[in-house]
């Protein structure tokens, strides 16, 4: 009936395994004929040494990083997560849209944390999605300790993919890293300070030359590269090898070849590489971008018939060149001839011929509030409530105000509030991210894929629309905004619910640079959104209530 991913020595208690299977009876938002895949995860602390010093990491079934999730379009994914930490815990699914089901989104605005010693069963469906994503812990700066892993959604067998099956398919998780425990980093932020510069970069949880990928001469391989770090854009390259880009966060792309690829925080790219070079070991290099001090780490691409280890300096890459990165970003486009998760061309949806009904301009800012560091969107620095917003909304408890953030920058000073942006279900809107700061920003919207129609330097104006790509812009869930620049996106608001819109710079997110989009209309009925899951945890002001009749 399903697939259970576990090793015997990693199993959580039997009663939790039974609970995972019984939860099928609770599922109301899945299609009966679509396959089920069951996972049992035990989340623990463990000592790790990614940069050569011992520190406390977050492990899933004893692994750092955590296990991959393999699935196929429309699969039902049942993940029973047992929290063996000494503090509340949540997992979120970067890029998984959770169609009509923001209850399962796994961020604090939608989902109650899993208490220590308790479990929660996530009920997800990879509805009409393909591609490469990742999961991560969303609470308490846990992301700085691990708990992340890759997500692969394969196309159904009858859907053609615009490239031959690779010889193998590797998850490559890259990110900046600190030697300090996540608790120490959180204490810095709680004390109102900024984080220091990171200590290094990891590839799949390992430091320099700590990870190796084996390839056979003449064969082609797929690498799914995700930047799971905290704040730095990274450049990825492989000594002597070209990379053919084939997919970005669920969109098949024009198959452009690159020598190196900028991967901004929160982004995921799929590339094909062919082992067509000399039969020796080659450097895999990841280095920081747009930083005065350049961090670099290496891995190894090992040819199976190689007896020659890597040697000499690793190949250099771009460092602070903004124009180079901007031009590369503009070259990433949708493959209009490729099929998507369903048997109709992705290009059949002509987004450029639809009139937008609303423009929202969102500007980031940094400053002090009551002597402590804060970050904001349109001057509002987000403050979480004691109850997830989605649950307050569902039970009509109140406690927040829809429209507590404006549609355009106010130019005023930073203030604290629980910012919720009201939007209308089924609208087609434009959002412009404005960055007046001197750093690259990275923005992510849960529950959606959006078209990145334009990006450029300077101030956005209505005349900027003349340069939009209205034909084959890439659709994705995370986009960068360059320093003193803007990025514009189009979104079809077809996924009802409460969705987190945030910076992927995790210290800035933690200190307020986020908001929630409430996607409803006055006529929205229960048929537009799945009911609250019967196994949903209830906390704060809704603790002790019943989700719905059993």
Tab-separated table of N, CA and C in Angstrom, residues 344-436:
chain	number	residue	atom	x	y	z
A	344	UNK	N	-0.108	18.743	-19.995
A	344	UNK	CA	-0.352	19.913	-20.830
A	344	UNK	C	0.849	20.831	-20.676
A	345	UNK	N	1.253	21.516	-21.730
A	345	UNK	CA	2.487	22.309	-21.659
A	345	UNK	C	2.413	23.395	-20.607
A	346	UNK	N	3.516	23.604	-19.882
A	346	UNK	CA	3.544	24.683	-18.900
A	346	UNK	C	3.297	26.027	-19.576
A	347	UNK	N	3.757	26.169	-20.823
A	347	UNK	CA	3.611	27.440	-21.514
A	347	UNK	C	2.196	27.763	-21.948
A	348	UNK	N	1.247	26.841	-21.748
A	348	UNK	CA	-0.125	27.101	-22.184
A	348	UNK	C	-0.816	28.125	-21.289
A	349	UNK	N	-0.232	28.418	-20.139
A	349	UNK	CA	-0.803	29.432	-19.254
A	349	UNK	C	-0.095	30.746	-19.558
A	350	UNK	N	-0.751	31.626	-20.303
A	350	UNK	CA	-0.106	32.839	-20.794
A	350	UNK	C	-0.231	33.948	-19.744
A	351	UNK	N	0.627	33.892	-18.759
A	351	UNK	CA	0.553	34.841	-17.646
A	351	UNK	C	0.717	36.282	-18.113
A	352	UNK	N	1.483	36.487	-19.183
A	352	UNK	CA	1.751	37.843	-19.648
A	352	UNK	C	0.568	38.514	-20.316
A	353	UNK	N	-0.497	37.756	-20.575
A	353	UNK	CA	-1.679	38.319	-21.214
A	353	UNK	C	-2.798	38.600	-20.219
A	354	UNK	N	-2.519	38.410	-18.930
A	354	UNK	CA	-3.520	38.631	-17.881
A	354	UNK	C	-3.238	39.967	-17.202
A	355	UNK	N	-4.254	40.768	-17.034
A	355	UNK	CA	-4.094	42.053	-16.361
A	355	UNK	C	-4.006	41.852	-14.850
A	356	UNK	N	-3.021	42.442	-14.233
A	356	UNK	CA	-2.949	42.408	-12.774
A	356	UNK	C	-3.986	43.379	-12.212
A	357	UNK	N	-4.525	43.013	-11.052
A	357	UNK	CA	-5.572	43.837	-10.434
A	357	UNK	C	-5.066	44.607	-9.210
A	358	UNK	N	-3.824	44.358	-8.835
A	358	UNK	CA	-3.297	45.029	-7.642
A	358	UNK	C	-1.773	44.982	-7.669
A	359	UNK	N	-1.151	46.058	-7.269
A	359	UNK	CA	0.308	46.102	-7.136
A	359	UNK	C	0.667	46.344	-5.678
A	360	UNK	N	1.507	45.480	-5.147
A	360	UNK	CA	1.967	45.594	-3.762
A	360	UNK	C	3.474	45.805	-3.802
A	361	UNK	N	3.942	46.857	-3.203
A	361	UNK	CA	5.379	47.146	-3.139
A	361	UNK	C	5.858	46.884	-1.713
A	362	UNK	N	6.854	46.036	-1.581
A	362	UNK	CA	7.375	45.648	-0.270
A	362	UNK	C	8.851	46.028	-0.173
A	363	UNK	N	9.168	46.843	0.801
A	363	UNK	CA	10.541	47.313	0.995
A	363	UNK	C	11.081	46.814	2.327
A	364	UNK	N	12.280	46.291	2.308
A	364	UNK	CA	12.937	45.842	3.540
A	364	UNK	C	13.664	47.008	4.192
A	365	UNK	N	13.871	46.894	5.497
A	365	UNK	CA	14.651	47.909	6.218
A	365	UNK	C	15.219	47.300	7.483
A	366	UNK	N	16.245	47.920	7.984
A	366	UNK	CA	16.908	47.490	9.226
A	366	UNK	C	17.048	48.684	10.142
A	367	UNK	N	16.930	48.454	11.452
A	367	UNK	CA	17.075	49.558	12.397
A	367	UNK	C	16.931	49.091	13.825
A	368	UNK	N	16.900	50.034	14.725
A	368	UNK	CA	16.794	49.756	16.146
A	368	UNK	C	15.379	50.078	16.638
A	369	UNK	N	14.861	49.209	17.468
A	369	UNK	CA	13.608	49.465	18.180
A	369	UNK	C	13.872	49.196	19.650
A	370	UNK	N	13.694	50.224	20.476
A	370	UNK	CA	13.982	50.118	21.918
A	370	UNK	C	15.402	49.628	22.167
A	371	UNK	N	16.319	50.103	21.332
A	371	UNK	CA	17.728	49.786	21.529
A	371	UNK	C	18.147	48.409	21.049
A	372	UNK	N	17.256	47.696	20.352
A	372	UNK	CA	17.583	46.361	19.878
A	372	UNK	C	17.428	46.284	18.361
A	373	UNK	N	18.246	45.436	17.754
A	373	UNK	CA	18.211	45.273	16.309
A	373	UNK	C	16.888	44.645	15.863
A	374	UNK	N	16.273	45.259	14.843
A	374	UNK	CA	15.063	44.703	14.243
A	374	UNK	C	15.151	44.866	12.728
A	375	UNK	N	14.328	44.065	12.020
A	375	UNK	CA	14.221	44.154	10.570
A	375	UNK	C	12.733	44.226	10.232
A	376	UNK	N	12.413	44.861	9.096
A	376	UNK	CA	11.008	45.162	8.830
A	376	UNK	C	10.686	45.057	7.345
A	377	UNK	N	9.377	44.989	7.078
A	377	UNK	CA	8.824	45.097	5.728
A	377	UNK	C	7.818	46.242	5.759
A	378	UNK	N	8.024	47.225	4.877
A	378	UNK	CA	7.175	48.428	4.878
A	378	UNK	C	7.030	48.995	6.289
A	379	UNK	N	8.145	49.033	6.985
A	379	UNK	CA	8.293	49.612	8.334
A	379	UNK	C	7.724	48.756	9.452
A	380	UNK	N	7.069	47.639	9.127
A	380	UNK	CA	6.480	46.785	10.162
A	380	UNK	C	7.419	45.614	10.450
A	381	UNK	N	7.822	45.487	11.700
A	381	UNK	CA	8.645	44.367	12.146
A	381	UNK	C	7.734	43.343	12.814
A	382	UNK	N	7.658	42.160	12.204
A	382	UNK	CA	6.672	41.160	12.607
A	382	UNK	C	6.927	40.640	14.019
A	383	UNK	N	5.849	40.570	14.801
A	383	UNK	CA	5.875	40.002	16.147
A	383	UNK	C	4.887	38.845	16.202
A	384	UNK	N	5.330	37.626	16.492
A	384	UNK	CA	4.392	36.489	16.550
A	384	UNK	C	3.490	36.576	17.771
A	385	UNK	N	2.309	36.020	17.640
A	385	UNK	CA	1.370	35.925	18.754
A	385	UNK	C	1.539	34.584	19.458
A	386	UNK	N	0.775	34.372	20.528
A	386	UNK	CA	0.913	33.121	21.282
A	386	UNK	C	0.128	31.980	20.647
A	387	UNK	N	-0.574	32.268	19.546
A	387	UNK	CA	-1.375	31.269	18.836
A	387	UNK	C	-1.146	31.455	17.343
A	388	UNK	N	-0.964	30.388	16.588
A	388	UNK	CA	-0.812	30.543	15.136
A	388	UNK	C	-1.968	31.325	14.524
A	389	UNK	N	-1.635	32.230	13.609
A	389	UNK	CA	-2.639	33.087	12.989
A	389	UNK	C	-3.715	32.275	12.273
A	390	UNK	N	-3.300	31.203	11.626
A	390	UNK	CA	-4.252	30.374	10.893
A	390	UNK	C	-5.327	29.818	11.821
A	391	UNK	N	-4.940	29.427	13.033
A	391	UNK	CA	-5.906	28.874	13.984
A	391	UNK	C	-6.793	29.967	14.568
A	392	UNK	N	-6.223	31.136	14.844
A	392	UNK	CA	-7.049	32.259	15.296
A	392	UNK	C	-8.102	32.609	14.251
A	393	UNK	N	-7.696	32.541	12.994
A	393	UNK	CA	-8.603	32.852	11.896
A	393	UNK	C	-9.684	31.776	11.760
A	394	UNK	N	-9.279	30.522	11.816
A	394	UNK	CA	-10.208	29.412	11.635
A	394	UNK	C	-11.289	29.396	12.717
A	395	UNK	N	-10.872	29.618	13.965
A	395	UNK	CA	-11.820	29.586	15.078
A	395	UNK	C	-12.464	30.949	15.346
A	396	UNK	N	-12.121	31.941	14.494
A	396	UNK	CA	-12.698	33.286	14.599
A	396	UNK	C	-12.474	33.895	15.986
A	397	UNK	N	-11.259	33.689	16.490
A	397	UNK	CA	-10.896	34.222	17.810
A	397	UNK	C	-10.436	35.667	17.708
A	398	UNK	N	-9.824	36.029	16.571
A	398	UNK	CA	-9.283	37.376	16.435
A	398	UNK	C	-7.915	37.486	17.094
A	399	UNK	N	-7.516	38.707	17.340
A	399	UNK	CA	-6.210	38.934	17.952
A	399	UNK	C	-5.200	39.529	16.999
A	400	UNK	N	-5.551	39.612	15.718
A	400	UNK	CA	-4.694	40.293	14.747
A	400	UNK	C	-5.594	41.039	13.771
A	401	UNK	N	-4.990	41.943	13.026
A	401	UNK	CA	-5.762	42.771	12.099
A	401	UNK	C	-5.280	42.539	10.679
A	402	UNK	N	-6.192	42.105	9.817
A	402	UNK	CA	-5.868	41.991	8.401
A	402	UNK	C	-5.731	43.405	7.833
A	403	UNK	N	-4.617	43.655	7.160
A	403	UNK	CA	-4.336	44.994	6.657
A	403	UNK	C	-3.429	45.780	7.576
A	404	UNK	N	-2.773	45.093	8.503
A	404	UNK	CA	-1.865	45.768	9.436
A	404	UNK	C	-0.533	46.137	8.794
A	405	UNK	N	-0.390	45.856	7.505
A	405	UNK	CA	0.772	46.294	6.753
A	405	UNK	C	0.264	46.924	5.466
A	406	UNK	N	0.899	47.997	5.038
A	406	UNK	CA	0.420	48.743	3.876
A	406	UNK	C	0.884	48.115	2.572
A	407	UNK	N	0.276	48.539	1.466
A	407	UNK	CA	0.617	48.036	0.133
A	407	UNK	C	1.858	48.700	-0.449
A	408	UNK	N	2.395	49.688	0.234
A	408	UNK	CA	3.560	50.408	-0.279
A	408	UNK	C	4.392	50.898	0.895
A	409	UNK	N	5.691	51.118	0.680
A	409	UNK	CA	6.535	51.613	1.771
A	409	UNK	C	6.028	52.965	2.270
A	410	UNK	N	6.043	53.106	3.589
A	410	UNK	CA	5.576	54.352	4.193
A	410	UNK	C	6.697	55.363	4.367
A	411	UNK	N	7.921	54.870	4.419
A	411	UNK	CA	9.046	55.761	4.653
A	411	UNK	C	9.254	56.113	6.111
A	412	UNK	N	8.395	55.605	6.975
A	412	UNK	CA	8.509	55.902	8.396
A	412	UNK	C	9.457	54.972	9.114
A	413	UNK	N	9.597	55.174	10.408
A	413	UNK	CA	10.468	54.341	11.219
A	413	UNK	C	9.863	52.976	11.487
A	414	UNK	N	10.701	52.067	11.941
A	414	UNK	CA	10.269	50.693	12.204
A	414	UNK	C	9.402	50.640	13.466
A	415	UNK	N	8.315	49.888	13.388
A	415	UNK	CA	7.487	49.640	14.572
A	415	UNK	C	7.085	48.168	14.599
A	416	UNK	N	6.692	47.689	15.766
A	416	UNK	CA	6.363	46.281	15.973
A	416	UNK	C	4.876	46.036	15.790
A	417	UNK	N	4.527	44.981	15.062
A	417	UNK	CA	3.132	44.595	14.899
A	417	UNK	C	3.099	43.193	14.292
A	418	UNK	N	1.934	42.565	14.332
A	418	UNK	CA	1.744	41.267	13.693
A	418	UNK	C	1.178	41.535	12.307
A	419	UNK	N	2.052	41.605	11.317
A	419	UNK	CA	1.665	42.089	9.997
A	419	UNK	C	0.997	40.994	9.177
A	420	UNK	N	-0.249	41.270	8.768
A	420	UNK	CA	-1.039	40.363	7.937
A	420	UNK	C	-1.588	41.165	6.768
A	421	UNK	N	-1.253	40.711	5.562
A	421	UNK	CA	-1.684	41.376	4.341
A	421	UNK	C	-2.909	40.658	3.789
A	422	UNK	N	-3.999	41.366	3.628
A	422	UNK	CA	-5.205	40.767	3.087
A	422	UNK	C	-5.184	40.771	1.568
A	423	UNK	N	-5.404	39.605	0.950
A	423	UNK	CA	-5.469	39.504	-0.501
A	423	UNK	C	-6.692	38.684	-0.882
A	424	UNK	N	-7.140	38.856	-2.120
A	424	UNK	CA	-8.371	38.204	-2.566
A	424	UNK	C	-8.058	36.932	-3.336
A	425	UNK	N	-8.698	35.882	-2.916
A	425	UNK	CA	-8.601	34.589	-3.588
A	425	UNK	C	-8.990	34.742	-5.060
A	426	UNK	N	-8.164	34.166	-5.930
A	426	UNK	CA	-8.319	34.148	-7.386
A	426	UNK	C	-7.942	35.462	-8.060
A	427	UNK	N	-7.390	36.419	-7.330
A	427	UNK	CA	-6.839	37.607	-7.971
A	427	UNK	C	-5.514	37.265	-8.665
A	428	UNK	N	-5.127	38.121	-9.608
A	428	UNK	CA	-3.823	38.031	-10.263
A	428	UNK	C	-3.092	39.327	-9.935
A	429	UNK	N	-2.024	39.233	-9.138
A	429	UNK	CA	-1.413	40.437	-8.576
A	429	UNK	C	0.068	40.544	-8.934
A	430	UNK	N	0.577	41.739	-8.726
A	430	UNK	CA	1.992	42.050	-8.917
A	430	UNK	C	2.580	42.436	-7.564
A	431	UNK	N	3.709	41.855	-7.222
A	431	UNK	CA	4.451	42.272	-6.027
A	431	UNK	C	5.828	42.743	-6.468
A	432	UNK	N	6.231	43.891	-5.976
A	432	UNK	CA	7.557	44.434	-6.263
A	432	UNK	C	8.342	44.476	-4.957
A	433	UNK	N	9.453	43.727	-4.913
A	433	UNK	CA	10.353	43.771	-3.765
A	433	UNK	C	11.376	44.879	-4.003
A	434	UNK	N	11.437	45.836	-3.089
A	434	UNK	CA	12.342	46.965	-3.234
A	434	UNK	C	13.436	46.867	-2.179
A	435	UNK	N	14.669	46.983	-2.620
A	435	UNK	CA	15.820	46.816	-1.735
A	435	UNK	C	16.684	48.067	-1.803
A	436	UNK	N	16.571	48.924	-0.789
A	436	UNK	CA	17.395	50.132	-0.735
A	436	UNK	C	18.683	49.903	0.043
